[in-house]
Coordinates of C-alpha atoms in Angstrom, one line a residue:
M1338 CA 0.0 0.1 0.1
L1339 CA 1.4 3.3 -1.2
G1340 CA 0.6 6.4 0.8
L1341 CA 1.6 10.1 0.1
Y1342 CA 3.4 12.8 2.6
E1343 CA 1.1 15.8 2.9
K1344 CA 3.9 17.9 2.0
A1345 CA 3.8 16.8 -1.4
L1346 CA 0.2 18.1 -1.8
P1347 CA -0.6 22.0 -2.5
K1348 CA -0.2 23.6 0.9
D1349 CA -3.1 26.2 1.2
I1350 CA -6.3 23.9 0.5
S1351 CA -8.9 22.1 2.6
W1352 CA -8.2 18.7 4.1
Y1353 CA -11.4 17.7 2.1
E1354 CA -9.3 18.9 -1.1
R1355 CA -6.1 17.5 0.1
L1356 CA -7.6 14.2 0.7
R1357 CA -9.6 14.1 -2.8
L1358 CA -6.4 15.0 -4.5
A1359 CA -4.3 12.2 -2.8
K1360 CA -6.8 9.6 -3.9
S1361 CA -7.5 10.8 -7.4
L1362 CA -3.6 10.5 -7.7
G1363 CA -4.1 6.7 -6.9
F1364 CA -2.7 6.8 -3.4
A1365 CA -4.0 4.8 -0.5
F1366 CA -3.5 7.4 2.4
V1367 CA -2.0 10.5 3.4
E1368 CA 0.6 11.0 6.2
L1369 CA -0.3 14.2 8.2
S1370 CA 2.6 16.8 9.4
I1371 CA 3.1 18.0 12.6
D1372 CA 6.5 20.3 12.1
E1373 CA 8.0 22.8 14.0
T1374 CA 6.3 25.6 12.5
D1375 CA 3.8 27.6 14.4
E1376 CA 1.1 26.8 11.9
R1377 CA 1.2 23.1 12.0
L1378 CA 1.8 23.1 15.7
A1379 CA -1.5 24.5 16.3
R1380 CA -2.9 21.7 14.6
L1381 CA -2.2 19.7 18.0
D1382 CA -5.2 22.0 19.3
W1383 CA -7.4 21.5 16.6
T1384 CA -11.1 21.8 18.4
K1385 CA -13.4 18.4 18.1
A1386 CA -15.3 20.1 15.6
Q1387 CA -12.2 20.7 13.4
R1388 CA -11.3 16.9 14.0
K1389 CA -14.7 15.9 13.1
E1390 CA -14.4 17.7 9.9
I1391 CA -11.5 15.9 8.9
R1392 CA -12.7 12.5 9.7
D1393 CA -15.7 13.2 7.9
A1394 CA -13.8 13.9 4.9
S1395 CA -11.6 10.9 5.4
F1396 CA -14.7 8.7 5.7
T1397 CA -16.9 10.5 2.7
L1398 CA -13.5 10.0 0.3
D1399 CA -12.8 6.6 1.9
M1400 CA -9.2 7.9 2.2
P1401 CA -7.8 7.5 5.7
I1402 CA -4.8 9.5 7.4
L1403 CA -3.1 6.2 8.6
S1404 CA 0.3 8.1 9.7
M1405 CA 1.6 11.1 11.3
C1406 CA 5.0 12.6 10.7
L1407 CA 5.9 14.5 14.1
S1408 CA 9.1 16.8 13.6
A1409 CA 8.1 19.2 16.0
H1410 CA 10.7 17.8 18.6
R1411 CA 13.4 19.5 16.4
R1412 CA 12.4 22.6 18.1
Y1413 CA 11.4 21.1 21.5
P1414 CA 14.0 18.2 21.6
L1415 CA 13.2 15.3 24.3
G1416 CA 17.0 15.4 24.5
S1417 CA 17.5 19.3 25.6
T1418 CA 19.5 20.5 28.4
D1419 CA 16.6 22.9 28.9
P1420 CA 14.1 21.4 31.2
S1421 CA 11.3 23.6 30.1
K1422 CA 12.0 22.2 26.4
Q1423 CA 11.7 18.7 27.5
A1424 CA 8.6 19.6 29.3
H1425 CA 7.2 21.2 26.0
G1426 CA 8.5 18.1 23.9
L1427 CA 6.5 15.9 26.3
D1428 CA 3.4 18.1 26.3
I1429 CA 3.5 17.8 22.4
M1430 CA 4.0 14.0 22.6
Q1431 CA 0.4 13.6 24.5
K1432 CA -1.2 16.3 22.4
A1433 CA 0.0 14.3 19.4
V1434 CA -1.2 11.0 20.7
D1435 CA -4.6 12.4 21.4
L1436 CA -4.8 13.7 17.7
A1437 CA -3.9 10.4 16.6
V1438 CA -6.6 8.7 18.3
D1439 CA -9.2 11.0 17.1
L1440 CA -8.4 11.1 13.2
G1441 CA -7.6 7.3 13.3
I1442 CA -4.0 7.3 13.0
R1443 CA -2.1 4.2 14.0
S1444 CA 1.6 5.3 13.9
I1445 CA 3.4 8.1 14.8
Q1446 CA 6.9 8.7 13.4
L1447 CA 9.4 10.6 15.6
A1448 CA 12.4 12.4 14.3
G1449 CA 15.5 10.1 15.7
Y1450 CA 17.1 13.3 17.1
D1451 CA 18.5 13.7 20.7
V1452 CA 18.7 17.6 19.9
Y1453 CA 18.7 19.4 16.6
Y1454 CA 19.9 22.9 17.2
E1455 CA 22.0 22.4 20.6
A1456 CA 25.2 20.5 21.0
K1457 CA 25.2 16.9 21.4
S1458 CA 26.7 15.1 24.3
I1459 CA 26.3 12.2 26.6
G1460 CA 23.7 14.2 28.7
T1461 CA 21.4 15.0 25.6
R1462 CA 21.4 11.3 24.9
H1463 CA 20.2 10.5 28.3
N1464 CA 17.6 12.9 28.4
F1465 CA 16.3 11.5 25.0
I1466 CA 16.1 7.9 26.1
K1467 CA 14.6 9.0 29.4
N1468 CA 11.9 11.3 27.9
L1469 CA 11.4 8.8 25.1
K1470 CA 10.6 6.1 27.6
K1471 CA 8.0 8.4 29.0
C1472 CA 6.5 8.9 25.6
V1473 CA 6.3 5.3 24.9
A1474 CA 4.4 5.0 27.8
I1475 CA 1.7 8.0 26.8
A1476 CA 1.2 6.2 23.3
A1477 CA 0.8 2.9 24.6
N1478 CA -1.8 3.9 27.0
K1479 CA -3.8 5.0 23.8
S1480 CA -2.5 1.8 21.6
V1481 CA -0.6 4.4 19.3
V1482 CA 2.6 2.9 17.8
L1483 CA 5.7 5.3 17.9
S1484 CA 8.2 4.7 15.4
I1485 CA 11.5 6.4 15.2
E1486 CA 12.8 7.4 11.7
I1487 CA 16.2 6.9 10.5
M1488 CA 17.6 10.3 10.3
D1489 CA 20.0 12.7 8.4
D1490 CA 21.6 13.0 11.7
P1491 CA 24.4 10.7 13.0
F1492 CA 22.7 10.3 16.4
M1493 CA 20.1 7.9 14.7
N1494 CA 21.1 7.1 11.0
S1495 CA 21.0 3.3 11.1
I1496 CA 18.6 0.4 12.4
S1497 CA 21.6 -0.5 14.6
K1498 CA 21.6 2.6 16.2
F1499 CA 17.7 2.2 16.9
Y1500 CA 18.3 -1.1 18.5
D1501 CA 20.7 0.3 21.0
I1502 CA 18.0 2.5 22.5
K1503 CA 14.9 -0.2 21.5
S1504 CA 17.0 -2.7 24.0
Q1505 CA 16.5 -0.3 26.8
I1506 CA 12.6 0.4 26.0
P1507 CA 11.7 -3.2 25.1
S1508 CA 7.7 -2.3 24.1
P1509 CA 5.8 -3.1 21.2
Y1510 CA 4.6 0.3 21.1
L1511 CA 8.3 1.5 20.0
Q1512 CA 9.2 0.4 16.7
V1513 CA 11.5 1.9 13.7
Y1514 CA 10.5 3.7 10.7
P1515 CA 13.3 3.5 7.7
D1516 CA 13.7 6.0 5.4
L1517 CA 15.3 4.3 2.6
G1518 CA 17.1 7.6 1.4
N1519 CA 18.5 8.3 4.9
L1520 CA 19.6 4.9 5.5
S1521 CA 21.6 4.7 2.0
A1522 CA 22.8 8.1 2.3
W1523 CA 25.6 7.1 5.1
P1524 CA 28.4 4.9 3.7
E1525 CA 28.9 2.9 6.9
N1526 CA 25.6 1.2 6.7
Q1527 CA 25.2 -2.0 4.9
V1528 CA 21.3 -1.2 3.8
G1529 CA 20.6 -5.0 3.0
H1530 CA 21.8 -5.9 6.2
E1531 CA 20.3 -3.2 8.2
L1532 CA 16.8 -4.0 7.1
E1533 CA 17.3 -7.8 7.7
K1534 CA 18.6 -6.8 11.3
G1535 CA 15.2 -4.4 11.7
I1536 CA 12.5 -6.5 9.9
G1537 CA 10.8 -7.4 13.2
A1538 CA 10.3 -3.7 14.0
I1539 CA 9.5 -1.8 11.0
S1540 CA 6.1 -0.3 10.9
Q1541 CA 6.3 1.7 7.8
I1542 CA 8.8 2.7 5.2
H1543 CA 9.5 6.5 3.5
L1544 CA 10.6 6.2 0.0
K1545 CA 12.9 9.0 -1.2
D1546 CA 16.2 9.5 -3.0
T1547 CA 19.2 11.1 -1.3
L1548 CA 23.0 11.9 -2.5
A1549 CA 25.5 10.1 -0.3
V1550 CA 27.6 11.5 2.5
T1551 CA 31.4 11.6 1.6
D1552 CA 34.6 13.1 3.2
Q1553 CA 33.7 16.0 1.2
F1554 CA 30.1 16.4 1.0
S1555 CA 27.4 16.7 3.8
G1556 CA 24.9 14.6 1.7
Q1557 CA 21.8 16.0 0.5
F1558 CA 18.5 14.7 2.1
K1559 CA 15.7 16.5 0.5
N1560 CA 14.6 17.4 -3.0
V1561 CA 16.5 14.7 -4.8
A1562 CA 14.5 13.3 -7.7
F1563 CA 13.8 9.6 -7.7
G1564 CA 16.3 7.5 -9.6
A1565 CA 18.6 10.7 -9.6
G1566 CA 20.4 9.9 -6.0
C1567 CA 22.2 6.8 -4.3
V1568 CA 19.5 4.6 -3.4
D1569 CA 19.4 1.2 -4.9
F1570 CA 15.4 1.0 -4.7
I1571 CA 14.8 -2.3 -6.4
G1572 CA 17.7 -3.7 -4.0
C1573 CA 16.1 -2.6 -0.8
L1574 CA 12.4 -3.4 -2.0
K1575 CA 13.6 -6.9 -3.2
T1576 CA 15.0 -7.4 0.1
L1577 CA 11.9 -6.3 2.0
K1578 CA 9.9 -8.7 -0.1
R1579 CA 12.1 -11.7 0.8
L1580 CA 11.9 -10.6 4.3
N1581 CA 7.9 -10.7 4.1
Y1582 CA 7.5 -6.9 4.9
S1583 CA 4.3 -6.3 4.4
G1584 CA 3.7 -3.1 5.7
S1585 CA 2.8 0.2 4.0
F1586 CA 5.3 2.8 2.0
V1587 CA 5.0 6.6 2.2
M1588 CA 6.3 8.4 -0.9
E1589 CA 8.1 11.5 0.7
M1590 CA 8.4 14.9 -1.1
W1591 CA 8.1 18.6 -0.4
S1592 CA 6.5 20.1 -3.4
E1593 CA 3.9 21.9 -1.5
T1594 CA 5.1 25.1 -2.5
S1595 CA 5.8 24.3 -6.1
E1596 CA 4.2 25.9 -9.2
Q1597 CA 3.1 22.5 -10.2
P1598 CA 3.2 19.9 -7.3
L1599 CA 0.7 17.5 -8.9
V1600 CA 3.3 17.4 -12.1
E1601 CA 6.0 16.4 -9.5
I1602 CA 4.3 13.8 -7.9
E1603 CA 3.1 12.1 -11.1
K1604 CA 6.9 12.1 -12.3
A1605 CA 7.9 10.5 -9.1
K1606 CA 5.1 8.3 -9.2
A1607 CA 6.0 7.2 -12.8
V1608 CA 9.5 6.0 -11.4
V1609 CA 8.3 4.6 -8.0
L1610 CA 5.3 2.4 -9.0
P1611 CA 7.4 -0.1 -11.4
L1612 CA 10.0 -0.4 -8.9
L1613 CA 7.4 -1.6 -6.6
K1614 CA 5.5 -3.8 -8.9
E1615 CA 9.3 -5.3 -10.1
A1616 CA 10.0 -6.3 -6.5
G1617 CA 6.6 -8.0 -6.0
Y1618 CA 4.5 -5.2 -4.6
A1619 CA 1.4 -4.6 -6.5

């Protein structure tokens, strides 16, 4: 099942129109974004009436919102040295879980950063794991799965590093969300082995292309056209098929402010769909 990241679609449209467009383009669901901007953080305080309007649109169109990309913790990191930011991050988590329950979202993708704008340290790692444990308890209480994304950041750039933390929080409500682009961009990763190692904890997968990190280049993790980067999509997809992965995929793009976002989506889909089919995903 192939979903579409919300930020691929035009930005200033209603949720009914957003879901209708995604369905008309052939996608099975949409992934909601709660990023660090004030505009999208405000979604955590949507009223019951606003939430019902979105649920009604989803029901009317038979087009669900199955997952949430929660990147707001870049601004309010769980690993921060500032206790007030930690507290704000936990409050964001509680509100995100409540929103997920109201909208029928099954999985919340957490960005795998201890901190983003602060200096990293043993202390920020400690704070992240301490607060992640609290987040998992919040989510488990409402039967919502938290899935840590493999990132564009050394803190969580492999499934192996996810397992280092998962071993300390052994909960079925803590899983991993591999981004094939991010996973492939780091030269130290043996991507096939990483997918094999993580198959028992993979909840969903982001499809995007990237340019690899080198000694002279910090990599490019966004806005790389599918097929123009370093990702061996067919190798990854065939590996996942062999491992009996039957979860969903999300095509991740940031074309919401493009002059022709729908054209960009169609171009990307024209690359992605044949690869999924070749790997055995109808």
